Short mmCIF file of C-alpha atoms in Angstrom, two decimals:
data_model
loop_
_atom_site.label_atom_id
_atom_site.label_comp_id
_atom_site.label_asym_id
_atom_site.label_seq_id
_atom_site.Cartn_x
_atom_site.Cartn_y
_atom_site.Cartn_z
CA MET J 1 -18.86 15.12 -4.01
CA ASP J 2 -17.17 15.20 -0.60
CA ALA J 3 -14.03 17.23 0.12
CA GLU J 4 -11.73 14.21 -0.17
CA GLY J 5 -13.15 13.30 -3.56
CA GLY J 6 -12.70 16.88 -4.75
CA ILE J 7 -9.05 16.88 -3.67
CA VAL J 8 -8.46 13.57 -5.43
CA ASP J 9 -10.03 14.89 -8.65
CA LEU J 10 -7.89 18.02 -8.42
CA ALA J 11 -4.73 15.91 -8.12
CA LEU J 12 -5.76 13.75 -11.07
CA SER J 13 -6.24 16.88 -13.19
CA PHE J 14 -2.53 17.63 -12.66
CA ASP J 15 -1.50 14.13 -13.81
CA GLY J 16 -1.22 12.72 -10.30
CA TRP J 17 -2.51 9.34 -9.23
CA VAL J 18 -3.75 7.96 -5.91
CA PHE J 19 -2.55 4.71 -4.38
CA GLY J 20 -2.38 3.00 -1.00
CA GLY J 21 -4.86 3.31 1.84
CA TYR J 22 -7.40 5.68 0.27
CA VAL J 23 -7.93 3.33 -2.68
CA ARG J 24 -7.90 0.20 -0.51
CA ASP J 25 -10.09 1.50 2.32
CA THR J 26 -12.27 4.25 0.85
CA VAL J 27 -12.69 3.42 -2.84
CA ILE J 28 -12.90 -0.36 -2.46
CA ARG J 29 -14.16 -0.93 1.10
CA LYS J 30 -16.14 2.33 1.54
CA GLU J 31 -14.39 3.08 4.84
CA LYS J 32 -12.56 6.13 6.10
CA ALA J 33 -8.86 6.10 5.23
CA ALA J 34 -6.23 7.58 7.52
CA ASP J 35 -4.74 9.63 4.70
CA ILE J 36 -4.57 10.06 0.95
CA ASP J 37 -1.36 9.06 -0.85
CA ILE J 38 -1.01 11.17 -3.99
CA CYS J 39 1.88 10.65 -6.38
CA PHE J 40 3.03 12.85 -9.25
CA PRO J 41 5.42 11.79 -12.01
CA GLN J 42 8.76 13.56 -12.22
CA ASP J 43 7.60 16.12 -14.80
CA ALA J 44 4.14 16.89 -13.31
CA PRO J 45 3.40 20.37 -11.88
CA MET J 46 2.81 19.40 -8.25
CA HIS J 47 3.35 23.04 -7.24
CA MET J 48 0.35 24.04 -9.36
CA PHE J 49 -1.78 21.47 -7.57
CA MET J 50 -0.73 23.00 -4.25
CA ARG J 51 -1.41 26.53 -5.50
CA VAL J 52 -4.99 25.69 -6.48
CA LEU J 53 -5.50 23.67 -3.28
CA ASN J 54 -4.39 26.66 -1.20
CA GLN J 55 -6.94 28.86 -2.96
CA THR J 56 -9.86 26.59 -2.11
CA HIS J 57 -8.91 25.10 1.28
CA GLU J 58 -7.09 25.89 4.49
CA THR J 59 -3.82 23.97 4.37
CA GLU J 60 -0.99 23.25 6.78
CA ILE J 61 2.28 21.87 5.46
CA VAL J 62 4.11 19.48 7.78
CA SER J 63 7.75 18.98 6.84
CA ASP J 64 9.70 15.91 7.83
CA GLN J 65 12.75 17.41 9.53
CA SER J 66 14.51 14.06 9.65
CA HIS J 67 14.16 13.61 5.85
CA PRO J 68 14.63 17.09 4.31
CA GLU J 69 15.01 15.63 0.82
CA GLY J 70 11.91 13.49 1.20
CA LEU J 71 11.20 10.04 2.61
CA TYR J 72 11.36 7.07 0.26
CA MET J 73 8.10 5.19 0.87
CA SER J 74 8.80 2.47 -1.69
CA GLN J 75 10.88 1.91 -4.79
CA GLY J 76 11.11 5.21 -6.66
CA ILE J 77 8.38 6.98 -4.64
CA ARG J 78 9.56 9.79 -2.39
CA ARG J 79 7.18 11.57 -0.01
CA LEU J 80 8.06 15.23 -0.26
CA VAL J 81 5.60 16.71 2.19
CA LYS J 82 2.58 15.99 4.36
CA VAL J 83 -0.37 18.38 4.07
CA ILE J 84 -3.31 18.76 6.45
CA VAL J 85 -6.35 20.16 4.63
CA ASP J 86 -9.11 21.95 6.53
CA GLY J 87 -7.67 20.59 9.77
CA GLU J 88 -8.78 16.99 9.13
CA ILE J 89 -7.80 15.61 5.73
CA HIS J 90 -4.24 14.28 5.64
CA LEU J 91 -2.34 14.10 2.35
CA ASP J 92 1.01 12.49 1.59
CA LEU J 93 2.33 14.22 -1.53
CA CYS J 94 4.90 12.13 -3.37
CA LYS J 95 7.07 12.26 -6.45
CA TYR J 96 7.95 9.27 -8.60
CA GLU J 97 11.26 9.13 -10.44
CA GLY J 98 9.75 8.24 -13.77
CA SER J 99 6.40 8.12 -15.55
CA PHE J 100 3.07 6.70 -14.44
CA GLU J 101 3.58 3.84 -16.91
CA ASP J 102 6.97 3.09 -15.35
CA TRP J 103 5.39 2.93 -11.89
CA ARG J 104 2.65 0.58 -13.05
CA SER J 105 5.14 -1.85 -14.58
CA GLU J 106 7.30 -2.11 -11.44
CA LYS J 107 6.73 -5.31 -9.48
CA SER J 108 7.31 -3.57 -6.16
CA THR J 109 3.94 -3.88 -4.36
CA ASP J 110 4.04 -5.44 -0.91
CA PHE J 111 0.49 -6.82 -0.52
CA THR J 112 -2.34 -7.73 -2.88
CA CYS J 113 -4.59 -5.14 -1.20
CA ASN J 114 -2.17 -2.39 -2.30
CA LEU J 115 -2.16 -3.24 -6.00
CA PHE J 116 -4.95 -0.80 -6.83
CA TYR J 117 -4.84 2.82 -7.93
CA VAL J 118 -6.99 5.68 -9.22
CA SER J 119 -5.84 7.85 -12.11
CA ARG J 120 -7.28 10.47 -14.42
CA ASP J 121 -8.50 7.92 -16.95
CA THR J 122 -9.08 4.95 -14.62
CA ALA J 123 -11.67 5.02 -11.83
CA LEU J 124 -10.13 1.92 -10.28
CA GLY J 125 -7.13 0.19 -11.81
CA ILE J 126 -4.65 -2.51 -10.87
CA ARG J 127 -0.91 -2.08 -11.34
CA TYR J 128 -0.22 -5.64 -12.49
CA ILE J 129 -1.36 -9.21 -11.95
CA PRO J 130 1.04 -11.17 -9.71
CA LYS J 131 2.33 -14.31 -11.41
CA VAL J 132 0.51 -16.72 -9.09
CA TYR J 133 -2.89 -15.24 -10.07
CA LYS J 134 -2.41 -15.13 -13.84
CA LEU J 135 -4.09 -18.50 -14.35
CA HIS J 136 -7.29 -17.41 -12.59
CA SER J 137 -10.24 -16.97 -14.94
CA ASN J 138 -10.78 -13.42 -13.65
CA PRO J 139 -7.76 -12.38 -11.54
CA VAL J 140 -8.76 -8.74 -11.15
CA LYS J 141 -12.15 -9.67 -9.70
CA TYR J 142 -10.52 -12.30 -7.49
CA LEU J 143 -8.04 -9.77 -6.03
CA LEU J 144 -10.74 -7.14 -5.65
CA ASP J 145 -13.08 -9.54 -3.84
CA MET J 146 -10.24 -10.60 -1.56
CA THR J 147 -9.65 -6.95 -0.64
CA LYS J 148 -13.35 -6.38 -0.02
CA ARG J 149 -13.28 -9.31 2.42
CA LYS J 150 -10.33 -7.68 4.21
CA GLU J 151 -7.95 -10.44 3.19
CA PHE J 152 -4.48 -10.02 1.76
CA VAL J 153 -1.49 -11.96 0.52
CA ARG J 154 2.14 -10.89 0.79
CA ILE J 155 3.41 -10.75 -2.80
CA TRP J 156 6.75 -9.12 -2.04
CA GLY J 157 9.69 -10.93 -0.51
CA ASP J 158 11.23 -13.22 -3.10
CA GLU J 159 13.88 -11.00 -4.69
CA ASN J 160 16.49 -8.44 -3.62
CA LEU J 161 15.96 -9.27 0.02
CA THR J 162 17.99 -7.58 2.74
CA PHE J 163 17.66 -7.68 6.50
CA LYS J 164 16.40 -4.07 6.43
CA ASN J 165 13.55 -4.56 3.95
CA THR J 166 12.61 -7.83 5.63
CA CYS J 167 12.13 -5.82 8.83
CA THR J 168 10.01 -3.33 6.88
CA ILE J 169 7.70 -5.93 5.34
CA LEU J 170 7.17 -7.68 8.68
CA SER J 171 6.34 -4.38 10.40
CA ARG J 172 3.88 -3.52 7.64
CA THR J 173 2.31 -6.98 7.85
CA LEU J 174 1.84 -6.62 11.60
CA SER J 175 0.27 -3.18 11.15
CA ARG J 176 -2.24 -4.55 8.63
CA VAL J 177 -3.15 -7.57 10.78
CA LYS J 178 -3.65 -5.33 13.81
CA ARG J 179 -6.23 -3.45 11.74
CA GLY J 180 -8.22 -6.64 11.32
CA TRP J 181 -6.85 -7.79 7.97
CA TYR J 182 -6.44 -11.54 7.47
CA LEU J 183 -3.08 -12.70 6.11
CA ILE J 184 -3.69 -15.71 3.86
CA ASN J 185 -0.16 -16.92 3.20
CA ASP J 186 2.70 -17.68 5.59
CA THR J 187 4.08 -14.79 7.62
CA VAL J 188 7.56 -15.38 6.23
CA ASN J 189 8.77 -17.44 3.31
CA THR J 190 12.00 -19.40 2.92
CA ASN J 191 13.89 -16.53 1.30
CA MET J 192 12.94 -14.14 4.10
CA MET J 193 14.07 -16.65 6.71
CA ARG J 194 17.48 -16.87 5.06
CA VAL J 195 18.18 -13.19 5.72
CA MET J 196 16.77 -13.18 9.24
CA ASP J 197 19.25 -13.66 12.03
CA GLU J 198 17.65 -16.12 14.43
CA THR J 199 19.26 -14.28 17.33
CA GLU J 200 17.33 -11.13 16.39
CA ASN J 201 14.50 -11.75 18.85
CA ARG J 202 12.66 -8.56 17.92
CA LEU J 203 11.96 -9.82 14.40
CA TRP J 204 10.77 -13.20 15.55
CA ASP J 205 8.60 -11.48 18.16
CA ILE J 206 6.87 -9.66 15.27
CA VAL J 207 6.40 -12.94 13.38
CA ASN J 208 4.93 -14.61 16.47
CA GLU J 209 2.57 -11.68 17.10
CA ILE J 210 1.29 -11.79 13.51
CA ASP J 211 0.75 -15.55 13.71
CA HIS J 212 -1.08 -15.19 17.03
CA LEU J 213 -3.44 -12.52 15.66
CA VAL J 214 -4.17 -14.56 12.53
CA GLU J 215 -4.89 -17.64 14.68
CA GLU J 216 -7.36 -15.61 16.74
CA MET J 217 -9.18 -14.58 13.56
CA GLU J 218 -9.35 -18.21 12.46
CA GLU J 219 -10.80 -19.22 15.82
CA ASP J 220 -13.43 -16.48 15.53
CA GLU J 221 -14.20 -17.72 11.99
CA THR J 222 -14.51 -14.09 10.90
CA PRO J 223 -12.50 -14.16 7.67
CA MET J 224 -13.76 -15.71 4.46
CA GLN J 225 -10.53 -17.29 3.36
CA GLY J 226 -9.57 -17.07 -0.29
CA ASN J 227 -9.11 -19.93 -2.73
CA PRO J 228 -6.10 -21.98 -1.56
CA ASP J 229 -4.98 -22.12 -5.20
CA GLY J 230 -4.20 -18.44 -4.87
CA ILE J 231 -1.98 -18.78 -1.83
CA ILE J 232 1.68 -17.92 -2.18
CA HIS J 233 4.03 -20.06 -0.09
#
């Protein structure tokens, strides 16, 4: 087992779970992830995880001075600290304000490629099946195959929209497309447009850049586009 896998297993032994880029890129696509997002429920002993980690690895804790109480990465998940292990492995250690089961049931995932997780009793799990995919004969396989092909669908953006979180989702979409991921559905939906001020050129510049990059991929015929029945408009 490599060092990253050992760290993940250690976190799982303390009731943590792994989500985000490590699951998407390393577990599913067998590529190197930029970091490992590890989350612990409110009552888990994260300090014990750190104590054991410090005994077996060289660690450097990087505090976020601008967010001393932690940075909220998504609904209920607060990144408490960043840790660099052995000078090269980057961890984001997070706390969730609830249980693992609560986190799984929240419909707060931004993209289909970020629906997956690893936990102590699940080598590769999915938080939930988005409504539009529930009629597929095998939705988990469909979403997994889509992720393996480096395709994704925006599944967030229909409820509780504000100008701020619309900015966030567009920035995250642009970041994913710049990494070579193919966005299957429209860059923005009707609800997102309603909260976007058309005079805010910066936001529309992001939308145009995403659309341009996706068009380039289509011209190169590199992506294997998913079933149109699975597209969210």
